[in-house]
Amino acid sequence: MKAIRRFTVRTVLPEQLQPLHELALNLRWSWHPETRDLFRSVDPEVWAATGEDPVRLLGEVPAARLAALAADRRFLRRLGDLADDLREYLTGPRWYQARQEDGTTLPPAAVAYFSPEYGIAAALPQYSGGLGILAGDHLKAASDLGVPIIGVGLFYRHGYFRQSLDRDGWQQERYPLLDPDELAVSLLREADGTPSRVDLALPGGRTLAAHIWRAQVGRVPLLLLDSDIEANSPAERDVTDRLYGGGSEHRLLQEMLLGIGGVRAVRAYGRLTGHPAPEVFHTNEGHAGFLGVERIRELVADRTAGLDFAAALESVRAGTLFTTHTPVPAGIDRFDRDLVARHFGGDAALPGVPVESVLALGAETWPDGDPKLFNMAAMGLRLAQRANGVSTLHGEVSRSMFNGLWPGFDPAEVPITSVTNGVHAATWIDPAVVRLGAAELGAERAEEAMTTGETKRWTGLERIGNTEIWDLRRSLRAQLVDEARRRLRASWRQRGAGEAELGWVSSVLDPDVLTIGFARRVPSYKRLTLMLRDPDRLRALLLHPTRPVQIVVAGKAHPADDGGKRLIQRMVAFADDPTVRHRIVFLPDYDMAMARHLYPGCDVWLNNPLRPLEACGTSGMKAALNGCLNLSVLDGWWDEWYDGQNGWAIPTADEGAGVLDPESSEAERRDDIEAAALYDLIEEQVAGRFYDRGNDGLPHRWIAMVRHTLVTLGPKVLAGRMVREYVERLYAPAALAQRELAVGGHAGARELAEWKGRVRDGWPGVRVEHVEADCPAEAQELGSSLALRVQVALGSLEPGDVEVQVVAGRVDETDGISDAAALALKPVGGPDLDGRTRYEGSLELSRTGPFGYTVRVLPAHPRLASPAELGLVALPAESAGMDAGLLR
């Protein structure tokens, strides 16, 4: 029999225990060990049975136990101290507040951070993989640093799927219904107690309405929009049913609700709580791109501002940051142009925002673009004056991938920078590792080191003894072995095995054997099964008589990805083999709870994607924080920070391998070569070093690598370092640019929009008509200089509208310039009789070998964040009268 309605009956806590509610409803407990220990002590059995979820714990702990705790003075002292500690954490000054007072550029009063998913804790399952975990770590680090961020996302009633395996090893999905009353969220309400609500107009006179759930992530409010409310029709109620589900229109509605509805939720939250209005809007990937369209609507509708679409666009762009996470065009959301037109035109149109203007934002205008599609990443980049990738290599890949938006510019000049991702230390470092560091650094300094990512705070860890490190590593490995056995037994029971068949599980894995971990999503490019290319070779590594290896594998394939499911099935089939199942296990239902055991317990973290398709790959960062060594293809963050002493680099057969057809013979050959290199590394270097013991039984060279990893990678891989970079390099400049455009009733925005319009209209008349240089001989000496004279036609533009540059550098056999440097030339006198302006300058020859130069004209305005911002450039015509500009 099925219930017609579901609701939660909450426990009434005794008055003395009321602070438990306060602690449970702030998700800081998920990264604060002392608070977790307090909840565990309430009732250890219920704590374990509820998945270590304080809200569920308080709903299920027996009343008699609560009464006993209410009379336990020792427990009440701990409770009071932790409640006071939380209040001090929420209100006391932190890094950001100190920065506000140091006299530098005033940082933004608030930042709105939009993401389609958030991995805060396993108890709030609103994430699927790396994008969500990164977003969760961003909010946590911002909270620790005191950065005034407001998170914005969607509340998925079914979250992401739970994974199990059938008897044949095929992935099974289930979507448990999430009851908000059982989660650490509260409904945002109006002053009269009614739920706050945002509405979006849809085609045909329909409305998409949503309530706003608030999760408190330390100091950071996270607003989650929920369409499953009675005001909606069944179709609209299902918009937020599950993460990354449904067809194209379903996804479009999700992204409209996230972007447009999210801005409206932020406004409602500010109105109801007095929180400062965000000066900067940060969109984590293109899913929330429509937030810029809504902000344009706000400005156009504001009669005191009096802005048209073009001026409003400039104001919005100045305060917007777009972070791209995908290294391939296939990873970008693209919608049918007519579908978008239907949802932003007619009776669904946003007032003051013409549908043609919306469509132009997402148009694929580059040569290979599809005019029938609307590209969310293109819109995100056009709506943001600042953009970044998530590792140095990914920044390079992104500049090449999006080069078509800035025609005429080399990829290196595309205005996309990079901020390498980081991970939240307090979430991912095992408490035993923290205790070891604190014993050397002191508790306060250890906390500062994990929070800020300042390198100087980590100094001292190099003094930790070999015995202490090795004992810690073995205890963490033993923890993982116990957890893996428990999960493996549960998985086999789900697959239909009886308890009598599972005696072998108690001997699976060994706390003294070299342990390799591999856990992540399972798209084809991450190559879950690369290790299976030569099963006999892998079997020999696992069963080596003196230097055995054991491997723990986990991962989920997207429900619609049968190819990924087949990869999992192949892995499970190998791991089910009785001859090796004590050395390799596949653990289903990979989530944050499992990850907290995996990262600390592994000795080596394996990552073998197709280079350069791993944008960052933060799982290896979490492992490194626990003294785990990385064994990875040089991709993402590892390409940046591998130094030869913190792990191993897997050689790649072809840096362009990502473009190969996975079914082609070239791809097969590439995988065979890279798998062979992987086996060789494990056998000859990794296992060799792990089992190379001194007279005292310790692997001294291995321990030295662990210590080096902790000292050198620790401060680099932190989300605290990442958020500080965002604040200093992107948030603060964006806030300053936004303020400058808003002065005088947005006079700056109007002036910039008018200037851009005039430059775009006049650009066809801009030409480089003549270039000459004093060049007495073909070969020039190092340190000499060339006097350049350039004649430029500006048409309707003025010299102050442009900058004329000479661009020089090393040239290749095709005369392409690399390692280029640009030098501005100065105008000399007014226009001549033909309307041309003369520019002059001196080019210093600062390097030997083939050297060349060219001349170009760019738009110039003090409020441009990049010379390439408009995508306009005028280059010399290819004519006989032009200097070759090549010196050898």
Tab-separated table of C-alpha atoms in Angstrom, residues 547-876:
chain	number	residue	atom	x	y	z
A	547	ARG	CA	55.715	-6.768	-5.006
A	548	PRO	CA	51.943	-7.167	-5.395
A	549	VAL	CA	49.602	-4.336	-6.299
A	550	GLN	CA	45.946	-3.903	-5.362
A	551	ILE	CA	43.482	-1.548	-7.054
A	552	VAL	CA	40.273	0.064	-5.802
A	553	VAL	CA	38.002	1.290	-8.613
A	554	ALA	CA	34.762	3.296	-8.484
A	555	GLY	CA	32.744	5.437	-10.855
A	556	LYS	CA	29.343	6.184	-12.354
A	557	ALA	CA	28.325	6.311	-16.005
A	558	HIS	CA	25.605	8.756	-17.083
A	559	PRO	CA	22.260	6.892	-17.198
A	560	ALA	CA	22.019	7.488	-20.960
A	561	ASP	CA	25.620	6.437	-21.655
A	562	ASP	CA	25.509	2.749	-22.534
A	563	GLY	CA	29.119	2.956	-23.697
A	564	GLY	CA	30.194	4.022	-20.212
A	565	LYS	CA	28.079	1.272	-18.669
A	566	ARG	CA	29.818	-1.309	-20.864
A	567	LEU	CA	33.184	-0.050	-19.591
A	568	ILE	CA	31.998	-0.566	-16.006
A	569	GLN	CA	30.710	-4.030	-16.884
A	570	ARG	CA	34.117	-4.980	-18.334
A	571	MET	CA	35.851	-3.755	-15.206
A	572	VAL	CA	33.427	-5.631	-12.939
A	573	ALA	CA	33.846	-8.829	-14.956
A	574	PHE	CA	37.616	-8.675	-14.467
A	575	ALA	CA	37.284	-7.856	-10.754
A	576	ASP	CA	34.825	-10.752	-10.270
A	577	ASP	CA	37.461	-13.300	-11.351
A	578	PRO	CA	38.181	-15.470	-8.267
A	579	THR	CA	41.907	-15.475	-9.069
A	580	VAL	CA	42.260	-11.696	-8.668
A	581	ARG	CA	39.206	-10.484	-6.741
A	582	HIS	CA	41.243	-10.200	-3.546
A	583	ARG	CA	43.479	-7.679	-5.365
A	584	ILE	CA	41.052	-5.542	-7.391
A	585	VAL	CA	37.559	-4.351	-6.441
A	586	PHE	CA	34.895	-2.191	-8.068
A	587	LEU	CA	32.838	-0.293	-5.502
A	588	PRO	CA	29.458	0.972	-6.775
A	589	ASP	CA	27.710	4.201	-5.809
A	590	TYR	CA	30.742	6.468	-5.785
A	591	ASP	CA	29.898	9.618	-3.819
A	592	MET	CA	31.422	12.020	-1.332
A	593	ALA	CA	31.049	9.578	1.562
A	594	MET	CA	33.062	6.922	-0.277
A	595	ALA	CA	35.604	9.454	-1.512
A	596	ARG	CA	36.495	10.486	2.032
A	597	HIS	CA	37.893	6.970	2.566
A	598	LEU	CA	39.371	6.473	-0.901
A	599	TYR	CA	41.652	9.495	-1.147
A	600	PRO	CA	43.455	9.021	2.184
A	601	GLY	CA	43.646	5.223	1.912
A	602	CYS	CA	45.352	4.932	-1.458
A	603	ASP	CA	49.104	5.084	-1.928
A	604	VAL	CA	48.841	6.064	-5.589
A	605	TRP	CA	46.097	7.920	-7.451
A	606	LEU	CA	45.751	6.861	-11.087
A	607	ASN	CA	44.475	9.212	-13.797
A	608	ASN	CA	44.810	8.296	-17.478
A	609	PRO	CA	42.542	10.530	-19.577
A	610	LEU	CA	43.046	11.396	-23.224
A	611	ARG	CA	45.276	14.448	-23.162
A	612	PRO	CA	44.203	17.316	-23.181
A	613	LEU	CA	40.603	16.400	-22.353
A	614	GLU	CA	40.930	16.637	-18.537
A	615	ALA	CA	40.175	20.279	-17.768
A	616	CYS	CA	41.658	20.002	-14.276
A	617	GLY	CA	41.051	16.672	-12.514
A	618	THR	CA	40.771	17.580	-8.840
A	619	SER	CA	40.518	14.024	-7.491
A	620	GLY	CA	44.320	13.754	-7.610
A	621	MET	CA	44.560	16.970	-5.592
A	622	LYS	CA	42.458	15.469	-2.807
A	623	ALA	CA	44.630	12.390	-2.792
A	624	ALA	CA	47.824	14.484	-2.659
A	625	LEU	CA	46.588	16.352	0.423
A	626	ASN	CA	46.595	12.994	2.222
A	627	GLY	CA	50.118	12.018	1.148
A	628	CYS	CA	48.984	9.929	-1.821
A	629	LEU	CA	51.274	10.068	-4.870
A	630	ASN	CA	49.874	10.737	-8.331
A	631	LEU	CA	50.388	8.505	-11.363
A	632	SER	CA	48.860	10.480	-14.194
A	633	VAL	CA	48.946	11.580	-17.782
A	634	LEU	CA	50.320	15.140	-17.963
A	635	ASP	CA	46.909	16.753	-18.232
A	636	GLY	CA	44.946	19.313	-16.240
A	637	TRP	CA	46.616	20.377	-12.995
A	638	TRP	CA	49.219	17.582	-13.135
A	639	ASP	CA	50.704	19.055	-16.323
A	640	GLU	CA	51.279	22.217	-14.295
A	641	TRP	CA	52.661	20.925	-11.005
A	642	TYR	CA	54.309	17.571	-11.661
A	643	ASP	CA	57.970	17.988	-10.666
A	644	GLY	CA	59.397	14.457	-10.882
A	645	GLN	CA	59.398	13.973	-7.107
A	646	ASN	CA	55.656	14.084	-6.295
A	647	GLY	CA	54.617	11.118	-8.436
A	648	TRP	CA	54.936	9.810	-11.972
A	649	ALA	CA	53.924	11.020	-15.431
A	650	ILE	CA	52.412	8.478	-17.825
A	651	PRO	CA	53.880	9.060	-21.307
A	652	THR	CA	51.366	9.869	-24.046
A	653	ALA	CA	51.611	8.510	-27.579
A	654	ASP	CA	50.016	11.521	-29.244
A	655	GLU	CA	49.147	14.901	-27.760
A	656	GLY	CA	46.333	15.190	-30.332
A	657	ALA	CA	44.866	11.844	-29.305
A	658	GLY	CA	41.649	13.428	-28.167
A	659	VAL	CA	40.576	14.084	-31.746
A	660	LEU	CA	40.946	10.457	-32.825
A	661	ASP	CA	37.897	8.306	-33.545
A	662	PRO	CA	37.839	5.925	-30.544
A	663	GLU	CA	37.067	3.038	-32.901
A	664	SER	CA	39.969	3.806	-35.244
A	665	SER	CA	43.143	1.756	-35.514
A	666	GLU	CA	45.142	4.849	-34.516
A	667	ALA	CA	43.199	5.111	-31.257
A	668	GLU	CA	43.700	1.404	-30.570
A	669	ARG	CA	47.436	1.742	-31.143
A	670	ARG	CA	47.609	4.816	-28.910
A	671	ASP	CA	45.843	3.031	-26.067
A	672	ASP	CA	48.096	-0.018	-26.415
A	673	ILE	CA	51.219	2.158	-26.216
A	674	GLU	CA	50.003	4.169	-23.221
A	675	ALA	CA	48.764	1.070	-21.374
A	676	ALA	CA	52.165	-0.580	-21.847
A	677	ALA	CA	53.834	2.542	-20.462
A	678	LEU	CA	51.477	2.419	-17.482
A	679	TYR	CA	52.312	-1.226	-16.722
A	680	ASP	CA	56.041	-0.490	-16.983
A	681	LEU	CA	55.787	2.457	-14.612
A	682	ILE	CA	53.863	0.488	-12.000
A	683	GLU	CA	56.141	-2.532	-12.164
A	684	GLU	CA	59.539	-0.901	-12.486
A	685	GLN	CA	59.190	2.390	-10.622
A	686	VAL	CA	56.082	2.580	-8.448
A	687	ALA	CA	56.113	-0.906	-6.928
A	688	GLY	CA	59.893	-0.953	-6.921
A	689	ARG	CA	60.082	2.149	-4.777
A	690	PHE	CA	57.191	1.162	-2.472
A	691	TYR	CA	58.778	-2.203	-1.610
A	692	ASP	CA	62.368	-0.929	-1.417
A	693	ARG	CA	62.819	-1.114	2.362
A	694	GLY	CA	65.716	-0.089	4.554
A	695	ASN	CA	67.117	-2.063	7.496
A	696	ASP	CA	64.401	-0.539	9.659
A	697	GLY	CA	61.663	-1.870	7.349
A	698	LEU	CA	60.766	1.575	6.027
A	699	PRO	CA	60.649	2.615	2.333
A	700	HIS	CA	62.705	5.789	2.820
A	701	ARG	CA	62.626	7.001	-0.787
A	702	TRP	CA	58.835	6.509	-0.906
A	703	ILE	CA	58.362	8.397	2.336
A	704	ALA	CA	60.523	11.232	0.982
A	705	MET	CA	58.142	11.530	-1.978
A	706	VAL	CA	55.149	11.595	0.374
A	707	ARG	CA	56.744	14.325	2.481
A	708	HIS	CA	57.681	16.320	-0.619
A	709	THR	CA	54.108	16.015	-1.909
A	710	LEU	CA	52.627	17.337	1.330
A	711	VAL	CA	55.055	20.265	1.588
A	712	THR	CA	55.073	21.402	-2.046
A	713	LEU	CA	51.643	20.443	-3.396
A	714	GLY	CA	49.699	21.092	-0.203
A	715	PRO	CA	49.421	24.892	-0.519
A	716	LYS	CA	49.011	24.799	-4.309
A	717	VAL	CA	46.024	22.455	-4.521
A	718	LEU	CA	43.891	24.279	-1.958
A	719	ALA	CA	40.560	25.907	-2.745
A	720	GLY	CA	41.666	28.715	-0.422
A	721	ARG	CA	44.471	29.552	-2.862
A	722	MET	CA	41.994	29.295	-5.745
A	723	VAL	CA	39.402	31.607	-4.171
A	724	ARG	CA	42.082	34.148	-3.246
A	725	GLU	CA	43.118	34.185	-6.912
A	726	TYR	CA	39.523	34.708	-8.009
A	727	VAL	CA	39.138	37.597	-5.584
A	728	GLU	CA	42.387	39.351	-6.471
A	729	ARG	CA	42.615	38.674	-10.205
A	730	LEU	CA	38.959	38.599	-11.268
A	731	TYR	CA	36.347	39.579	-8.670
A	732	ALA	CA	38.010	42.828	-7.555
A	733	PRO	CA	38.738	44.085	-11.118
A	734	ALA	CA	35.206	43.148	-12.202
A	735	ALA	CA	33.691	45.044	-9.285
A	736	LEU	CA	35.830	48.089	-10.089
A	737	ALA	CA	34.811	47.974	-13.766
A	738	GLN	CA	31.149	47.643	-12.839
A	739	ARG	CA	31.349	50.615	-10.451
A	740	GLU	CA	33.028	52.801	-13.059
A	741	LEU	CA	30.259	52.136	-15.560
A	742	ALA	CA	27.532	52.781	-12.960
A	743	VAL	CA	28.791	56.231	-11.896
A	744	GLY	CA	26.557	59.151	-12.821
A	745	GLY	CA	23.473	57.111	-13.501
A	746	HIS	CA	25.340	54.590	-15.665
A	747	ALA	CA	26.905	57.333	-17.785
A	748	GLY	CA	29.981	55.148	-18.299
A	749	ALA	CA	27.897	52.281	-19.656
A	750	ARG	CA	26.131	54.562	-22.114
A	751	GLU	CA	29.421	56.118	-23.252
A	752	LEU	CA	31.113	52.725	-23.718
A	753	ALA	CA	28.160	51.304	-25.652
A	754	GLU	CA	28.064	54.373	-27.919
A	755	TRP	CA	31.815	54.156	-28.494
A	756	LYS	CA	31.662	50.451	-29.353
A	757	GLY	CA	28.815	51.046	-31.765
A	758	ARG	CA	30.711	53.855	-33.459
A	759	VAL	CA	33.898	51.770	-33.713
A	760	ARG	CA	32.084	48.756	-35.137
A	761	ASP	CA	30.344	50.934	-37.712
A	762	GLY	CA	33.581	52.685	-38.682
A	763	TRP	CA	35.921	49.686	-38.624
A	764	PRO	CA	35.554	48.769	-42.337
A	765	GLY	CA	37.302	52.095	-43.084
A	766	VAL	CA	40.370	51.258	-40.970
A	767	ARG	CA	43.359	50.072	-43.035
A	768	VAL	CA	47.122	49.720	-42.695
A	769	GLU	CA	48.173	51.289	-45.978
A	770	HIS	CA	51.935	51.473	-45.832
A	771	VAL	CA	54.744	50.154	-43.614
A	772	GLU	CA	58.404	50.990	-44.000
A	773	ALA	CA	61.488	50.443	-41.866
A	774	ASP	CA	65.088	51.610	-41.874
A	775	CYS	CA	66.635	48.289	-42.791
A	776	PRO	CA	70.049	48.817	-44.443
A	777	ALA	CA	70.922	45.110	-44.514
A	778	GLU	CA	68.955	41.851	-44.419
A	779	ALA	CA	70.888	40.549	-41.406
A	780	GLN	CA	70.665	42.686	-38.276
A	781	GLU	CA	72.721	42.601	-35.093
A	782	LEU	CA	71.338	41.731	-31.672
A	783	GLY	CA	70.553	44.908	-29.722
A	784	SER	CA	70.095	47.091	-32.773
A	785	SER	CA	66.743	48.673	-33.571
A	786	LEU	CA	64.533	49.412	-36.543
A	787	ALA	CA	62.823	52.765	-37.050
A	788	LEU	CA	59.264	52.034	-38.253
A	789	ARG	CA	56.893	54.376	-40.086
A	790	VAL	CA	53.294	53.324	-40.713
A	791	GLN	CA	50.513	55.044	-42.643
A	792	VAL	CA	47.029	54.167	-41.336
A	793	ALA	CA	43.639	55.146	-42.741
A	794	LEU	CA	41.143	55.591	-39.897
A	795	GLY	CA	38.032	56.449	-41.875
A	796	SER	CA	35.484	57.998	-39.543
A	797	LEU	CA	37.461	57.127	-36.395
A	798	GLU	CA	39.890	59.290	-34.437
A	799	PRO	CA	43.457	58.410	-33.401
A	800	GLY	CA	42.243	58.144	-29.806
A	801	ASP	CA	39.897	55.311	-30.822
A	802	VAL	CA	42.713	52.990	-31.843
A	803	GLU	CA	46.157	51.720	-30.995
A	804	VAL	CA	48.646	50.932	-33.745
A	805	GLN	CA	51.063	48.188	-32.743
A	806	VAL	CA	54.095	46.460	-34.148
A	807	VAL	CA	54.013	42.773	-33.192
A	808	ALA	CA	57.383	41.011	-33.322
A	809	GLY	CA	58.895	37.702	-32.382
A	810	ARG	CA	60.489	34.500	-33.568
A	811	VAL	CA	59.208	33.181	-36.918
A	812	ASP	CA	58.874	29.618	-38.180
A	813	GLU	CA	59.314	28.249	-41.690
A	814	THR	CA	55.864	29.578	-42.668
A	815	ASP	CA	56.714	33.051	-41.266
A	816	GLY	CA	54.297	32.573	-38.394
A	817	ILE	CA	55.234	34.684	-35.363
A	818	SER	CA	55.579	32.979	-31.978
A	819	ASP	CA	56.513	34.334	-28.522
A	820	ALA	CA	55.211	37.634	-29.818
A	821	ALA	CA	55.617	40.985	-28.068
A	822	ALA	CA	53.570	44.065	-28.989
A	823	LEU	CA	54.831	47.644	-29.019
A	824	ALA	CA	52.529	50.652	-29.431
A	825	LEU	CA	53.495	53.175	-32.105
A	826	LYS	CA	52.791	56.867	-31.634
A	827	PRO	CA	50.831	59.113	-34.000
A	828	VAL	CA	52.892	61.876	-35.612
A	829	GLY	CA	50.923	64.954	-36.726
A	830	GLY	CA	47.387	65.004	-38.084
A	831	PRO	CA	45.898	63.279	-41.110
A	832	ASP	CA	47.583	63.985	-44.468
A	833	LEU	CA	45.767	65.077	-47.625
A	834	ASP	CA	44.622	61.505	-48.202
A	835	GLY	CA	43.205	61.251	-44.674
A	836	ARG	CA	45.986	58.935	-43.450
A	837	THR	CA	47.634	59.219	-40.027
A	838	ARG	CA	51.334	58.507	-39.613
A	839	TYR	CA	52.620	56.378	-36.741
A	840	GLU	CA	56.247	55.899	-35.763
A	841	GLY	CA	58.265	53.879	-33.336
A	842	SER	CA	61.457	51.932	-32.772
A	843	LEU	CA	61.598	48.128	-32.679
A	844	GLU	CA	64.479	46.690	-30.640
A	845	LEU	CA	65.911	43.413	-31.958
A	846	SER	CA	66.118	41.535	-28.688
A	847	ARG	CA	66.709	37.969	-29.851
A	848	THR	CA	68.848	36.116	-32.369
A	849	GLY	CA	67.727	33.815	-35.145
A	850	PRO	CA	64.755	34.141	-37.491
A	851	PHE	CA	62.846	37.239	-36.434
A	852	GLY	CA	59.836	38.953	-37.930
A	853	TYR	CA	57.228	41.574	-37.331
A	854	THR	CA	53.869	42.790	-38.533
A	855	VAL	CA	51.732	45.834	-37.844
A	856	ARG	CA	48.124	45.945	-36.739
A	857	VAL	CA	45.437	48.373	-35.585
A	858	LEU	CA	43.226	47.594	-32.574
A	859	PRO	CA	40.327	49.438	-30.922
A	860	ALA	CA	41.538	51.227	-27.790
A	861	HIS	CA	39.484	52.390	-24.832
A	862	PRO	CA	40.451	52.608	-21.130
A	863	ARG	CA	37.452	50.482	-20.118
A	864	LEU	CA	38.301	47.490	-22.301
A	865	ALA	CA	39.550	44.533	-20.266
A	866	SER	CA	41.489	43.217	-23.274
A	867	PRO	CA	42.612	44.657	-26.630
A	868	ALA	CA	40.839	41.703	-28.263
A	869	GLU	CA	37.527	42.405	-26.507
A	870	LEU	CA	35.675	43.610	-29.619
A	871	GLY	CA	37.208	40.973	-31.870
A	872	LEU	CA	38.310	43.699	-34.318
A	873	VAL	CA	41.776	44.009	-35.853
A	874	ALA	CA	43.138	45.581	-39.035
A	875	LEU	CA	46.261	44.005	-40.574
A	876	PRO	CA	48.459	45.025	-43.514
